[in-house]
PDB file of C-alpha atoms in Angstrom:
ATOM      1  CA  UNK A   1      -0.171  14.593 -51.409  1.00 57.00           C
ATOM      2  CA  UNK A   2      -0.121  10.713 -51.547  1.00 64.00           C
ATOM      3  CA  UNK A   3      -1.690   9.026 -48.662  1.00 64.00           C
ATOM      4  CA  UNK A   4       1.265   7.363 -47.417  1.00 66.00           C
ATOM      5  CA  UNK A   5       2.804  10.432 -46.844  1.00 62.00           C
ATOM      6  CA  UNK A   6       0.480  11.538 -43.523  1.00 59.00           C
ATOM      7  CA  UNK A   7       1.356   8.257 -41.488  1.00 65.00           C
ATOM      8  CA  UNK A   8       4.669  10.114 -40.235  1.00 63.00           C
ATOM      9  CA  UNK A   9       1.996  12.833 -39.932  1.00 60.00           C
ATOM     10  CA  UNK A  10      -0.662  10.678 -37.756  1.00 58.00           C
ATOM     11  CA  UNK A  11       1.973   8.791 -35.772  1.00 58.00           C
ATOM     12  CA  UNK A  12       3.208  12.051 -34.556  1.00 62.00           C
ATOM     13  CA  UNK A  13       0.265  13.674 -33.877  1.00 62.00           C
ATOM     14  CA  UNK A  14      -0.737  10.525 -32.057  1.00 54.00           C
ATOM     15  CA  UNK A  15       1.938  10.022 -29.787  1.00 62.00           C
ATOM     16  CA  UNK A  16       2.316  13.798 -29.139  1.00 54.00           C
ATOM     17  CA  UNK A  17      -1.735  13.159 -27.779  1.00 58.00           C
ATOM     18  CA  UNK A  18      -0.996  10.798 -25.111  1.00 55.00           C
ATOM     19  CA  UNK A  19       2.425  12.258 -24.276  1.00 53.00           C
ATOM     20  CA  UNK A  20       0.209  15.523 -23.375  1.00 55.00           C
ATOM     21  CA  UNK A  21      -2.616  13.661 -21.963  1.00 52.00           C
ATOM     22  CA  UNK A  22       0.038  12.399 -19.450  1.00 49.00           C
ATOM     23  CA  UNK A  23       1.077  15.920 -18.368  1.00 56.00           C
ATOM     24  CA  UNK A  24       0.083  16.974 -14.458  1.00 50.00           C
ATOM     25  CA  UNK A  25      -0.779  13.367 -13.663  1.00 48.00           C
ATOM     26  CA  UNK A  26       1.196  12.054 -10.649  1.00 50.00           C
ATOM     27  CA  UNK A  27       3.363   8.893 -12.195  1.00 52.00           C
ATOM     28  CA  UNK A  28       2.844   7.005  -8.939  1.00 50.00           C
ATOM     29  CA  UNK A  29      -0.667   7.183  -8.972  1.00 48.00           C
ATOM     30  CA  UNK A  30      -2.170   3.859  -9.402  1.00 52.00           C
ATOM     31  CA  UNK A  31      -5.785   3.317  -9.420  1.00 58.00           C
ATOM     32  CA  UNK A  32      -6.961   0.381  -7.170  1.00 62.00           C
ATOM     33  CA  UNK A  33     -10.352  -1.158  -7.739  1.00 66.00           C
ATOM     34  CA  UNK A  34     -10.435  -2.168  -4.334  1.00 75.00           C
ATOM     35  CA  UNK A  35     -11.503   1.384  -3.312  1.00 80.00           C
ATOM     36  CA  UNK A  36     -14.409   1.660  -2.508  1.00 76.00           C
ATOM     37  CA  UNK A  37     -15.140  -1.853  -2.090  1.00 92.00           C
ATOM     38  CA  UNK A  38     -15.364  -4.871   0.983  1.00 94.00           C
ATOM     39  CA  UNK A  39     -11.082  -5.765   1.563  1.00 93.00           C
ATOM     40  CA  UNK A  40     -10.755  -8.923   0.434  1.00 94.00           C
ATOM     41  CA  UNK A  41     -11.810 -12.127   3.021  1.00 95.00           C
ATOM     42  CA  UNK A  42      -8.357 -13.647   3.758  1.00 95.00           C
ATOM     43  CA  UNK A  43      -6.848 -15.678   6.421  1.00 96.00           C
ATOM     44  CA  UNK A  44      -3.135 -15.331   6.752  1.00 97.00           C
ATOM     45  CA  UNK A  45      -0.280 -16.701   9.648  1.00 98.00           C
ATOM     46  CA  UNK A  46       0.464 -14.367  12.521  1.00 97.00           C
ATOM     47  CA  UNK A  47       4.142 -12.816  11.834  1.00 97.00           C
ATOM     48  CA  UNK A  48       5.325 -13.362  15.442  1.00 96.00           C
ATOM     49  CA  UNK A  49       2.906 -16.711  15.995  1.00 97.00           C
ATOM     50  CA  UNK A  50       2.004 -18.827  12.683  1.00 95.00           C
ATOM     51  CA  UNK A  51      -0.126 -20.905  14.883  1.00 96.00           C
ATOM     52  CA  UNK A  52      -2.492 -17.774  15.129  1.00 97.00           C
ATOM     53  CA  UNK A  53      -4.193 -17.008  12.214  1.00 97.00           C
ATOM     54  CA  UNK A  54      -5.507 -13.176  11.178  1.00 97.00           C
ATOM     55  CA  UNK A  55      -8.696 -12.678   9.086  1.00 97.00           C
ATOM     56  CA  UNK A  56     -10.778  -9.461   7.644  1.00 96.00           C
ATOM     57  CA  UNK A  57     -12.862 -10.451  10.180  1.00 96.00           C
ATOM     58  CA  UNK A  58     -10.869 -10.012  13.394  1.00 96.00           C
ATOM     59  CA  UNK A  59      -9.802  -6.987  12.358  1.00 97.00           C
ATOM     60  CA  UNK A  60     -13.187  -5.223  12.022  1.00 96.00           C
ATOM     61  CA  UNK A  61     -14.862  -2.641  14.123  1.00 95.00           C
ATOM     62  CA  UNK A  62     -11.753  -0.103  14.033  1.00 93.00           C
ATOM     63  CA  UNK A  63     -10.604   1.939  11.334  1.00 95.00           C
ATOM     64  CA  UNK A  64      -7.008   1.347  10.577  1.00 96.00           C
ATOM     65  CA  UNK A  65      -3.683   1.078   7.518  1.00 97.00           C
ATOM     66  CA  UNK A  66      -2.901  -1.163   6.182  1.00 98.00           C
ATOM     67  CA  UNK A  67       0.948  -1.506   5.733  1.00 98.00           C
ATOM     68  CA  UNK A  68       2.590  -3.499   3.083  1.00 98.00           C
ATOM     69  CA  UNK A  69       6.251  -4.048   3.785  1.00 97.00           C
ATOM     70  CA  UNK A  70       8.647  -6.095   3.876  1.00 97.00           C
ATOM     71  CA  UNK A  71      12.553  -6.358   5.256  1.00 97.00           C
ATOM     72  CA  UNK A  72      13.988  -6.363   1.826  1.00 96.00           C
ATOM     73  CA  UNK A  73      11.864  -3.187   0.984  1.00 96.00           C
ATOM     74  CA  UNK A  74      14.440   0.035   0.879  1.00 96.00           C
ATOM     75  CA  UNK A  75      11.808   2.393   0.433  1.00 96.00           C
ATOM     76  CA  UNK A  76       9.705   1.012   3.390  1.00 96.00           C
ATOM     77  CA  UNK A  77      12.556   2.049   5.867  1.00 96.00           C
ATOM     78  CA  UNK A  78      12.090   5.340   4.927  1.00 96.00           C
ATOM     79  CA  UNK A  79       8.246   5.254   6.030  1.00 97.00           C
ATOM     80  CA  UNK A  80       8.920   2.955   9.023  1.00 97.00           C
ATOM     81  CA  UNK A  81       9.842   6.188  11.762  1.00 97.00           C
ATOM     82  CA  UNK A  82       6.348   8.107  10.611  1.00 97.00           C
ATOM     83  CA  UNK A  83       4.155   5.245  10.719  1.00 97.00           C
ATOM     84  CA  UNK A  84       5.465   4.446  14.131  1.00 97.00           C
ATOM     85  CA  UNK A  85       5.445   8.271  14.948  1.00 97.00           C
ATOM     86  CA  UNK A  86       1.498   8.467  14.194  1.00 97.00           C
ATOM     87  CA  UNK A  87       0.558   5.056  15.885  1.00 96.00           C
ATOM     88  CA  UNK A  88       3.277   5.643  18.738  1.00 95.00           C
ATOM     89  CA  UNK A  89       0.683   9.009  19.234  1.00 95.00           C
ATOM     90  CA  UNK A  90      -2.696   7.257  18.596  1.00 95.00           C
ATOM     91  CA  UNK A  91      -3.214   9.050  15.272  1.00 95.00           C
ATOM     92  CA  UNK A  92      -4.581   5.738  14.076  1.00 95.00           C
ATOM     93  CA  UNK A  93      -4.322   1.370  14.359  1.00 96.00           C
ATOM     94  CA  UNK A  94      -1.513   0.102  12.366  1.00 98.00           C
ATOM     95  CA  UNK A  95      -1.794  -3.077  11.037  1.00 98.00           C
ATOM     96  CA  UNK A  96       1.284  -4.888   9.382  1.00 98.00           C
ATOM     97  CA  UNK A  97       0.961  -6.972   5.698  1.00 98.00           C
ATOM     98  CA  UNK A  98       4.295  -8.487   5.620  1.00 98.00           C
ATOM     99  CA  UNK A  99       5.312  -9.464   1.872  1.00 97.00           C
ATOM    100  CA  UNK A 100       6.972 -11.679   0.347  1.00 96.00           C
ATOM    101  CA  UNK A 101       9.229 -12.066   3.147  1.00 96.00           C
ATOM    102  CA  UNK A 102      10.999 -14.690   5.333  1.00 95.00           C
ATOM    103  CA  UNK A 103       9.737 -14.706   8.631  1.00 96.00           C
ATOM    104  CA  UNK A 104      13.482 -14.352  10.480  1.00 97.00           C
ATOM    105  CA  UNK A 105      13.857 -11.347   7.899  1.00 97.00           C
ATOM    106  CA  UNK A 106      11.342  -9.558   9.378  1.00 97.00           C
ATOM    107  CA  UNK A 107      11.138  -9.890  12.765  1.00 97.00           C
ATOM    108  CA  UNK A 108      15.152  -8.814  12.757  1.00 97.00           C
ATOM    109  CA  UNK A 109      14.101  -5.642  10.540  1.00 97.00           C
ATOM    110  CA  UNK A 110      11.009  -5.007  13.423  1.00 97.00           C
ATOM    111  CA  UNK A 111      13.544  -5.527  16.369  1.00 97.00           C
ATOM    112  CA  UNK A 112      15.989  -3.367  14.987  1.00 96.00           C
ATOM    113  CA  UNK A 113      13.678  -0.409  13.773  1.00 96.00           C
ATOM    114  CA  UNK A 114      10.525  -0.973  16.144  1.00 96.00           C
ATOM    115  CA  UNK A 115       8.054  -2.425  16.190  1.00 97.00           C
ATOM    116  CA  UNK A 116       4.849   0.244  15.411  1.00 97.00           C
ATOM    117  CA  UNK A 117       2.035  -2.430  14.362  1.00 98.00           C
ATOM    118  CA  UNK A 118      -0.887  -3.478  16.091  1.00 97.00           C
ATOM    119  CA  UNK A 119      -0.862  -6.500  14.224  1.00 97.00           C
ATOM    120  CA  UNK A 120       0.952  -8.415  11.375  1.00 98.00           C
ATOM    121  CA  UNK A 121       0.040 -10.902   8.743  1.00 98.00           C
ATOM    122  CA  UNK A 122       2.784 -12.488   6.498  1.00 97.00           C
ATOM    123  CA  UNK A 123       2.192 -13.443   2.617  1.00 96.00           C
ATOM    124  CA  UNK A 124       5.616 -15.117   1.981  1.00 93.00           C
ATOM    125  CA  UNK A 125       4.412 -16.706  -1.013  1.00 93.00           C
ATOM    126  CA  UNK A 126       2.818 -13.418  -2.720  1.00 92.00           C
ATOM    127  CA  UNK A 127      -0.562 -14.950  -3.275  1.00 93.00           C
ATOM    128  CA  UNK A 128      -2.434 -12.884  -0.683  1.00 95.00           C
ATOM    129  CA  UNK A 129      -1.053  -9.801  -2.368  1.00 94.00           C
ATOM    130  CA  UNK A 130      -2.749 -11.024  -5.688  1.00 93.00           C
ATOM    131  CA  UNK A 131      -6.369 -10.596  -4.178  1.00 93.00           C
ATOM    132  CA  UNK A 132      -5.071  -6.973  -2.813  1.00 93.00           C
ATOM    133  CA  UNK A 133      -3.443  -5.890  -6.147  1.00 91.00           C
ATOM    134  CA  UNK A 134      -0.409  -5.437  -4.287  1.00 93.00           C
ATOM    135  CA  UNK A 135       2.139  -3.954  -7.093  1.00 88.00           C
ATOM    136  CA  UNK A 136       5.387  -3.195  -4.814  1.00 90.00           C
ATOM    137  CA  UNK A 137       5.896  -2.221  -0.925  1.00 94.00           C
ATOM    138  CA  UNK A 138       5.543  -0.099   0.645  1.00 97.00           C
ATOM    139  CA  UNK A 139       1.677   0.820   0.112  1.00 96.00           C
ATOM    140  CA  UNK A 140      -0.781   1.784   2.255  1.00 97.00           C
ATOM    141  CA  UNK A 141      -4.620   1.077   2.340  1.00 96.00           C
ATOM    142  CA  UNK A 142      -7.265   2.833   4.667  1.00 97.00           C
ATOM    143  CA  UNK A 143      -9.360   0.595   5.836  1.00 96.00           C
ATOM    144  CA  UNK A 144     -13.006   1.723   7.407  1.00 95.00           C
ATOM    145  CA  UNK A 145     -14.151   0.040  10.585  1.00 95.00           C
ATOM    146  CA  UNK A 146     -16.653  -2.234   8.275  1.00 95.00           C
ATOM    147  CA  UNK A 147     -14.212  -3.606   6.201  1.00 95.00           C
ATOM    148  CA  UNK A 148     -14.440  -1.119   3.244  1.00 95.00           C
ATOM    149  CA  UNK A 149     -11.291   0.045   1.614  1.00 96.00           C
ATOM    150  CA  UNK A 150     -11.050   3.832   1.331  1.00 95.00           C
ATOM    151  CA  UNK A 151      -7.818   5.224  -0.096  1.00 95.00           C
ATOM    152  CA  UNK A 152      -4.879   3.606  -1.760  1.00 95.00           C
ATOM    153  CA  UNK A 153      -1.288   4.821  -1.565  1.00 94.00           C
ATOM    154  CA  UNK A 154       1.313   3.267  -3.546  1.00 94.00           C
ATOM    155  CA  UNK A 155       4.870   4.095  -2.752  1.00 94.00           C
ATOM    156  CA  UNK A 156       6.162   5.682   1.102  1.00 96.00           C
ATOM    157  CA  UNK A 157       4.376   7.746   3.181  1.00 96.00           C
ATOM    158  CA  UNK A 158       5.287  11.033   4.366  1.00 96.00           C
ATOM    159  CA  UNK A 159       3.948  13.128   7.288  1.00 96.00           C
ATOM    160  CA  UNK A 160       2.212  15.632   4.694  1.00 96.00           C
ATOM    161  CA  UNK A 161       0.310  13.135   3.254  1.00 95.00           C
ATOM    162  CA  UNK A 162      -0.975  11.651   5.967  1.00 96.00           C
ATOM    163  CA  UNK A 163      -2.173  14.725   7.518  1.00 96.00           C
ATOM    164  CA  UNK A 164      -3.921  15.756   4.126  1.00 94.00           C
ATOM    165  CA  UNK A 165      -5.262  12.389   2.714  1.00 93.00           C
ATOM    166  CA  UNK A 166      -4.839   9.745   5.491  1.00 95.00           C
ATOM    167  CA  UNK A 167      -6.258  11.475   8.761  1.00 95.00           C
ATOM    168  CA  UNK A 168      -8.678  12.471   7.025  1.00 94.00           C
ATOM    169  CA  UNK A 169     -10.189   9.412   5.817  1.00 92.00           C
ATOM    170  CA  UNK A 170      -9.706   7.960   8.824  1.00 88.00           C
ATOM    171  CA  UNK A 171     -11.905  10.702  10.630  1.00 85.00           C
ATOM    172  CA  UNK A 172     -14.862  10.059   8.670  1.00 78.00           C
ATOM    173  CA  UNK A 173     -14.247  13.306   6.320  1.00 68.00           C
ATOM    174  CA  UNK A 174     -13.468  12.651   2.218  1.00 63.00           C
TER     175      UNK A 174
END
């Protein structure tokens, strides 16, 4: 057999290895080196006062998520009415990263579907994101009352998961 007849061989085998390496892993998992790690120090406008700035450090001492949405964000409506279910309860501090989004935009989107967060910072600009390896909204970090980022979710939350992954966390148990 010549040699250059097993590279159809090895370029099957080799794609038929990752294909099945791929198999059972959840497609919208997406690893974030933050975890595990200080949030990034940031300073960042108010949404509903730009005069008023929010840092990491006014938002220590309480555990809370981390939100990233924005108006323009489909997928983020279908989160909003759980996330304001759990903080409308207590279950835990909601704190708003508004993305790449115009500041009208989103306060008309918060007036006309509520208004859940204990606090909002706007990145209109994206750059903010950057330093949080923000792919897409929604997603969701836990945040520990020292600053440490705990869990990363990437896509919308749903009531199951934060009763199995979020609550959790946010209780002190991994």
């Amino acid at each position: 057999m010549k040699p250059r007849a097993l590279i159809p061989l090895v370029v099957f085998v080799a794609i038929g290895f990752f294909l099945y390496s791929g198999i059972g892993k959840d497609p919208r998992y997406v690893p974030s080196p933050l975890v595990g790690k200080p949030m990034p120090e940031f300073s960042a406008p108010a949404l509903h006062d730009p005069t008023r700035i929010v840092s990491k450090t006014s938002l220590l001492g309480t555990p809370y998520l981390l939100n990233v949405f924005g108006s323009w964000c489909p997928s983020c409506r279908v989160e909003h009415p759980i996330l304001a279910e759990y903080a409308r309860r207590g279950a835990f501090k909601l704190v708003g990263f508004n993305w790449k989004d115009e500041k009208a935009d989103a306060e008309r989107w918060l007036q006309q579907f509520g208004d859940p967060y204990a606090e909002i910072f706007t990145d209109l600009d994206g750059r903010l994101g950057i330093d949080f390896g923000v792919y897409g909204a929604p997603e969701t970090f836990v945040i520990g009352a020292d600053g440490m980022v705990l869990h990363k979710h990437v896509g919308p939350l749903d009531a199951e998961t934060i009763e199995k992954e979020i609550l959790p966390l946010l209780a002190g148990k991994p």
